[in-house]
């Protein structure tokens, strides 16, 4: 009876520190590990649409981000932007075009393509683009089509209770969007004519506008990706993510 209870407790504890059973596994020693991960990671993303409650991984569809502040300094685009209640749609439709796992050095590199990433948020902004002043407070829709993201994950081993975990200490992200669509409601205190003109102007110059803001978006997203990855990697021992046999 006591023993049964003991084993039941251990099994539950183990189950909480494991990837869900339906996740595809890749073997560390497999010479095709990169091909395996190219399939397994997008498959895991799709299974994480509603999150993984046992690992406290939040739903990824949409992915909620509480806030993001952008202070864009010099150059043609100088805007202070505050985004709140951010919802990102589309990440789980990503596919991977490249994967390179160097597990000996705790390094993962991958390129993904997201067909359509919609970023919807409450915004407040003030500044200027080229010679035009811009200000507003409303809802922003920044949609990136065919977004290529280059991910570079730099990890380190953390040993706890005899198990090795692969903690990600640095997660670098580079964005190369195919096309960016921007729309801000309620620009210029709701002046429809000025707001419509500015939205047209922003889209005609979307490459320029996005380039100036890209670094800030990358930084915010890399912090989100790092948090989500570590929710799994800090809890599931490395040998259960990349299996040993
Ligand atoms: C955001 O903009 C994209 C591109 O214009 C559009 O397809 C999408 O429906 C918009 N989403 C919302 C919630 O307004």
Short mmCIF file of C-alpha atoms and ligand atoms in Angstrom, two decimals:
data_model
loop_
_atom_site.label_atom_id
_atom_site.label_comp_id
_atom_site.label_asym_id
_atom_site.label_seq_id
_atom_site.Cartn_x
_atom_site.Cartn_y
_atom_site.Cartn_z
CA UNK A 1 0.00 0.00 0.00
CA UNK A 2 2.69 2.44 1.07
CA UNK A 3 4.89 1.29 -1.78
CA UNK A 4 2.08 1.74 -4.25
CA UNK A 5 1.53 5.25 -3.08
CA UNK A 6 5.26 5.90 -3.34
CA UNK A 7 5.42 4.67 -6.93
CA UNK A 8 2.30 6.56 -7.90
CA UNK A 9 3.88 9.75 -6.60
CA UNK A 10 7.07 9.14 -8.53
CA UNK A 11 5.17 8.39 -11.72
CA UNK A 12 3.18 11.61 -11.42
CA UNK A 13 6.33 13.62 -10.72
CA UNK A 14 8.02 12.05 -13.72
CA UNK A 15 5.02 12.69 -15.93
CA UNK A 16 5.09 16.36 -15.01
CA UNK A 17 8.69 16.63 -16.13
CA UNK A 18 8.20 14.99 -19.48
CA UNK A 19 7.11 16.14 -22.86
CA UNK A 20 3.60 14.97 -23.66
CA UNK A 21 3.72 11.46 -25.12
CA UNK A 22 2.40 12.44 -28.53
CA UNK A 23 5.41 14.72 -29.19
CA UNK A 24 7.83 13.37 -31.80
CA UNK A 25 11.24 12.51 -30.32
CA UNK A 26 14.65 12.85 -31.95
CA UNK A 27 17.70 10.86 -30.94
CA UNK A 28 20.89 12.66 -29.97
CA UNK A 29 23.12 10.21 -31.81
CA UNK A 30 21.00 9.99 -34.95
CA UNK A 31 23.04 11.30 -37.88
CA UNK A 32 19.77 12.70 -39.25
CA UNK A 33 18.91 14.57 -36.02
CA UNK A 34 18.61 17.86 -37.94
CA UNK A 35 16.08 16.37 -40.36
CA UNK A 36 14.21 14.86 -37.43
CA UNK A 37 14.07 18.19 -35.56
CA UNK A 38 12.89 19.99 -38.71
CA UNK A 39 9.76 17.83 -38.44
CA UNK A 40 9.48 17.46 -34.67
CA UNK A 41 9.67 21.15 -33.73
CA UNK A 42 6.81 22.42 -35.96
CA UNK A 43 4.82 19.34 -34.92
CA UNK A 44 5.39 20.31 -31.26
CA UNK A 45 4.39 23.92 -32.01
CA UNK A 46 1.07 22.75 -33.46
CA UNK A 47 0.46 20.53 -30.43
CA UNK A 48 1.18 23.54 -28.20
CA UNK A 49 -1.65 25.64 -29.70
CA UNK A 50 -3.55 25.30 -26.43
CA UNK A 51 -0.41 25.20 -24.26
CA UNK A 52 0.90 22.38 -22.08
CA UNK A 53 -0.76 22.79 -18.66
CA UNK A 54 1.52 20.22 -16.94
CA UNK A 55 4.58 22.32 -17.88
CA UNK A 56 2.85 25.71 -17.44
CA UNK A 57 3.43 26.43 -21.12
CA UNK A 58 0.81 29.02 -22.13
CA UNK A 59 -1.32 28.65 -25.27
CA UNK A 60 0.62 29.68 -28.37
CA UNK A 61 -2.47 30.44 -30.46
CA UNK A 62 -2.74 33.28 -29.93
CA UNK A 63 0.42 33.98 -27.95
CA UNK A 64 -0.25 36.72 -25.39
CA UNK A 65 2.47 39.20 -24.50
CA UNK A 66 1.70 41.74 -21.79
CA UNK A 67 3.64 44.66 -23.18
CA UNK A 68 6.39 46.05 -25.32
CA UNK A 69 7.96 49.54 -25.32
CA UNK A 70 9.90 50.87 -28.26
CA UNK A 71 12.08 53.96 -28.11
CA UNK A 72 13.29 54.45 -31.65
CA UNK A 73 16.15 56.92 -31.58
CA UNK A 74 17.87 58.57 -34.50
CA UNK A 75 17.22 58.12 -38.20
CA UNK A 76 14.18 58.75 -40.40
CA UNK A 77 11.76 57.11 -37.97
CA UNK A 78 11.70 58.52 -34.44
CA UNK A 79 8.68 57.15 -32.60
CA UNK A 80 7.96 56.23 -29.02
CA UNK A 81 5.55 53.30 -29.04
CA UNK A 82 3.87 51.47 -26.19
CA UNK A 83 2.05 48.22 -26.98
CA UNK A 84 -0.15 46.45 -24.45
CA UNK A 85 -2.31 43.31 -24.49
CA UNK A 86 -0.43 41.95 -27.49
CA UNK A 87 -1.91 38.94 -29.31
CA UNK A 88 0.22 37.13 -31.86
CA UNK A 89 -1.53 34.83 -34.29
CA UNK A 90 0.13 32.42 -36.71
CA UNK A 91 3.33 31.27 -35.01
CA UNK A 92 2.13 27.67 -34.84
CA UNK A 93 1.81 27.54 -38.64
CA UNK A 94 5.59 27.99 -38.92
CA UNK A 95 7.68 25.49 -40.82
CA UNK A 96 11.41 25.00 -40.43
CA UNK A 97 13.65 25.25 -43.47
CA UNK A 98 16.92 24.62 -41.65
CA UNK A 99 17.96 23.05 -38.38
CA UNK A 100 21.43 22.56 -36.94
CA UNK A 101 21.73 21.00 -33.50
CA UNK A 102 25.15 21.00 -31.89
CA UNK A 103 24.19 19.38 -28.62
CA UNK A 104 27.81 18.98 -27.47
CA UNK A 105 28.02 22.76 -27.32
CA UNK A 106 24.36 23.26 -26.30
CA UNK A 107 23.72 25.24 -29.46
CA UNK A 108 20.67 25.14 -31.72
CA UNK A 109 20.25 27.08 -34.93
CA UNK A 110 17.15 27.10 -37.04
CA UNK A 111 15.39 29.10 -39.75
CA UNK A 112 11.61 29.19 -39.81
CA UNK A 113 9.03 30.59 -42.20
CA UNK A 114 5.73 31.84 -40.81
CA UNK A 115 3.21 32.26 -43.63
CA UNK A 116 1.34 35.02 -41.78
CA UNK A 117 2.15 36.49 -38.37
CA UNK A 118 -0.52 38.89 -37.12
CA UNK A 119 0.46 41.18 -34.27
CA UNK A 120 -2.62 42.85 -32.76
CA UNK A 121 -2.26 45.17 -29.77
CA UNK A 122 -3.44 48.29 -28.00
CA UNK A 123 -0.95 51.01 -28.82
CA UNK A 124 0.03 54.54 -27.89
CA UNK A 125 2.58 56.33 -30.06
CA UNK A 126 4.12 59.69 -30.71
CA UNK A 127 6.96 60.79 -32.98
CA UNK A 128 7.72 61.44 -36.60
CA UNK A 129 8.37 59.50 -39.79
CA UNK A 130 10.55 61.35 -42.30
CA UNK A 131 9.10 64.85 -41.98
CA UNK A 132 5.62 63.81 -40.86
CA UNK A 133 4.51 63.92 -37.25
CA UNK A 134 2.57 60.86 -36.09
CA UNK A 135 0.59 60.25 -32.94
CA UNK A 136 -2.27 58.04 -31.87
CA UNK A 137 -3.85 55.71 -29.35
CA UNK A 138 -5.91 52.75 -30.49
CA UNK A 139 -5.47 49.27 -31.94
CA UNK A 140 -2.45 48.32 -34.04
CA UNK A 141 -2.35 45.53 -36.60
CA UNK A 142 1.13 44.70 -37.84
CA UNK A 143 0.96 41.72 -40.17
CA UNK A 144 4.05 40.06 -41.55
CA UNK A 145 3.61 37.78 -44.55
CA UNK A 146 6.17 35.07 -45.35
CA UNK A 147 8.24 36.00 -42.35
CA UNK A 148 11.62 34.30 -42.24
CA UNK A 149 12.99 34.12 -38.69
CA UNK A 150 16.57 33.08 -37.97
CA UNK A 151 16.87 31.62 -34.47
CA UNK A 152 20.16 31.13 -32.63
CA UNK A 153 19.84 29.44 -29.23
CA UNK A 154 22.86 29.38 -26.96
CA UNK A 155 22.41 27.04 -24.03
CA UNK A 156 24.35 25.80 -21.06
CA UNK A 157 24.09 22.60 -19.06
CA UNK A 158 22.47 22.87 -15.63
CA UNK A 159 22.68 19.76 -13.45
CA UNK A 160 19.97 19.24 -10.85
CA UNK A 161 19.39 16.03 -8.89
CA UNK A 162 21.72 14.18 -11.23
CA UNK A 163 19.81 15.24 -14.37
CA UNK A 164 21.21 17.55 -17.04
CA UNK A 165 18.95 20.31 -18.28
CA UNK A 166 19.73 22.49 -21.29
CA UNK A 167 19.05 26.02 -20.08
CA UNK A 168 18.91 28.61 -22.87
CA UNK A 169 20.87 31.66 -21.72
CA UNK A 170 20.74 33.59 -24.97
CA UNK A 171 18.13 33.40 -27.75
CA UNK A 172 18.87 35.56 -30.77
CA UNK A 173 16.22 36.29 -33.37
CA UNK A 174 16.52 37.95 -36.79
CA UNK A 175 13.43 38.85 -38.84
CA UNK A 176 13.29 38.96 -42.62
CA UNK A 177 9.66 39.59 -43.55
CA UNK A 178 8.50 39.14 -47.14
CA UNK A 179 5.91 41.90 -46.78
CA UNK A 180 4.67 43.97 -43.85
CA UNK A 181 1.19 45.47 -43.55
CA UNK A 182 0.62 48.11 -40.91
CA UNK A 183 -2.69 49.50 -39.70
CA UNK A 184 -3.29 51.80 -36.73
CA UNK A 185 -6.82 52.80 -35.70
CA UNK A 186 -7.53 56.18 -34.16
CA UNK A 187 -4.46 58.07 -35.31
CA UNK A 188 -4.44 61.85 -34.68
CA UNK A 189 -7.20 61.70 -32.05
CA UNK A 190 -9.51 59.97 -34.49
CA UNK A 191 -9.15 62.43 -37.40
CA UNK A 192 -10.22 60.03 -40.13
CA UNK A 193 -8.71 61.88 -43.09
CA UNK A 194 -5.29 62.27 -41.46
CA UNK A 195 -5.42 58.71 -40.10
CA UNK A 196 -6.27 57.18 -43.48
CA UNK A 197 -3.50 59.18 -45.16
CA UNK A 198 -0.96 58.12 -42.56
CA UNK A 199 -1.93 54.44 -42.87
CA UNK A 200 -1.47 54.65 -46.64
CA UNK A 201 1.87 56.42 -46.16
CA UNK A 202 3.03 53.80 -43.63
CA UNK A 203 2.24 50.96 -46.04
CA UNK A 204 3.89 52.70 -49.00
CA UNK A 205 7.02 52.97 -46.83
CA UNK A 206 6.58 49.75 -44.88
CA UNK A 207 10.14 48.53 -45.57
CA UNK A 208 11.61 51.71 -44.15
CA UNK A 209 9.23 51.84 -41.19
CA UNK A 210 9.71 48.19 -40.35
CA UNK A 211 13.49 48.36 -40.67
CA UNK A 212 13.65 51.07 -38.05
CA UNK A 213 11.48 49.09 -35.65
CA UNK A 214 12.78 45.61 -36.45
CA UNK A 215 15.47 45.51 -33.74
CA UNK A 216 12.93 46.28 -31.04
CA UNK A 217 10.48 43.64 -32.32
CA UNK A 218 13.30 41.10 -32.51
CA UNK A 219 14.41 41.85 -28.98
CA UNK A 220 10.89 41.52 -27.57
CA UNK A 221 10.19 38.31 -29.46
CA UNK A 222 13.51 36.74 -28.55
CA UNK A 223 12.67 37.27 -24.91
CA UNK A 224 9.25 35.63 -25.41
CA UNK A 225 10.75 32.67 -27.34
CA UNK A 226 13.44 32.24 -24.68
CA UNK A 227 10.86 32.19 -21.88
CA UNK A 228 8.67 29.62 -23.66
CA UNK A 229 11.66 27.42 -24.56
CA UNK A 230 13.01 27.50 -21.01
CA UNK A 231 9.57 26.63 -19.59
CA UNK A 232 10.18 23.28 -21.27
CA UNK A 233 13.99 23.00 -21.22
CA UNK A 234 14.35 23.94 -17.52
CA UNK A 235 11.78 21.31 -16.52
CA UNK A 236 12.34 18.41 -18.89
CA UNK A 237 15.80 16.81 -18.67
CA UNK A 238 17.75 17.12 -21.90
CA UNK A 239 17.81 13.35 -22.47
CA UNK A 240 13.99 13.33 -22.56
CA UNK A 241 13.91 16.08 -25.20
CA UNK A 242 16.73 14.69 -27.33
CA UNK A 243 16.60 11.00 -26.50
CA UNK A 244 19.72 8.94 -25.96
CA UNK A 245 18.54 5.68 -27.52
C1 LIG B 1 -4.71 42.61 -39.87
O1 LIG B 1 -4.22 42.98 -41.15
C2 LIG B 1 -4.17 41.91 -42.09
C3 LIG B 1 -3.49 42.42 -43.37
O2 LIG B 1 -4.08 43.59 -43.83
C4 LIG B 1 -5.59 41.40 -42.34
O3 LIG B 1 -5.55 40.30 -43.23
C5 LIG B 1 -6.18 40.95 -41.00
O4 LIG B 1 -7.52 40.54 -41.17
C6 LIG B 1 -6.11 42.06 -39.96
N1 LIG B 1 -6.53 41.52 -38.66
C7 LIG B 1 -7.38 42.13 -37.84
C8 LIG B 1 -7.71 41.44 -36.56
O5 LIG B 1 -7.89 43.21 -38.10
#
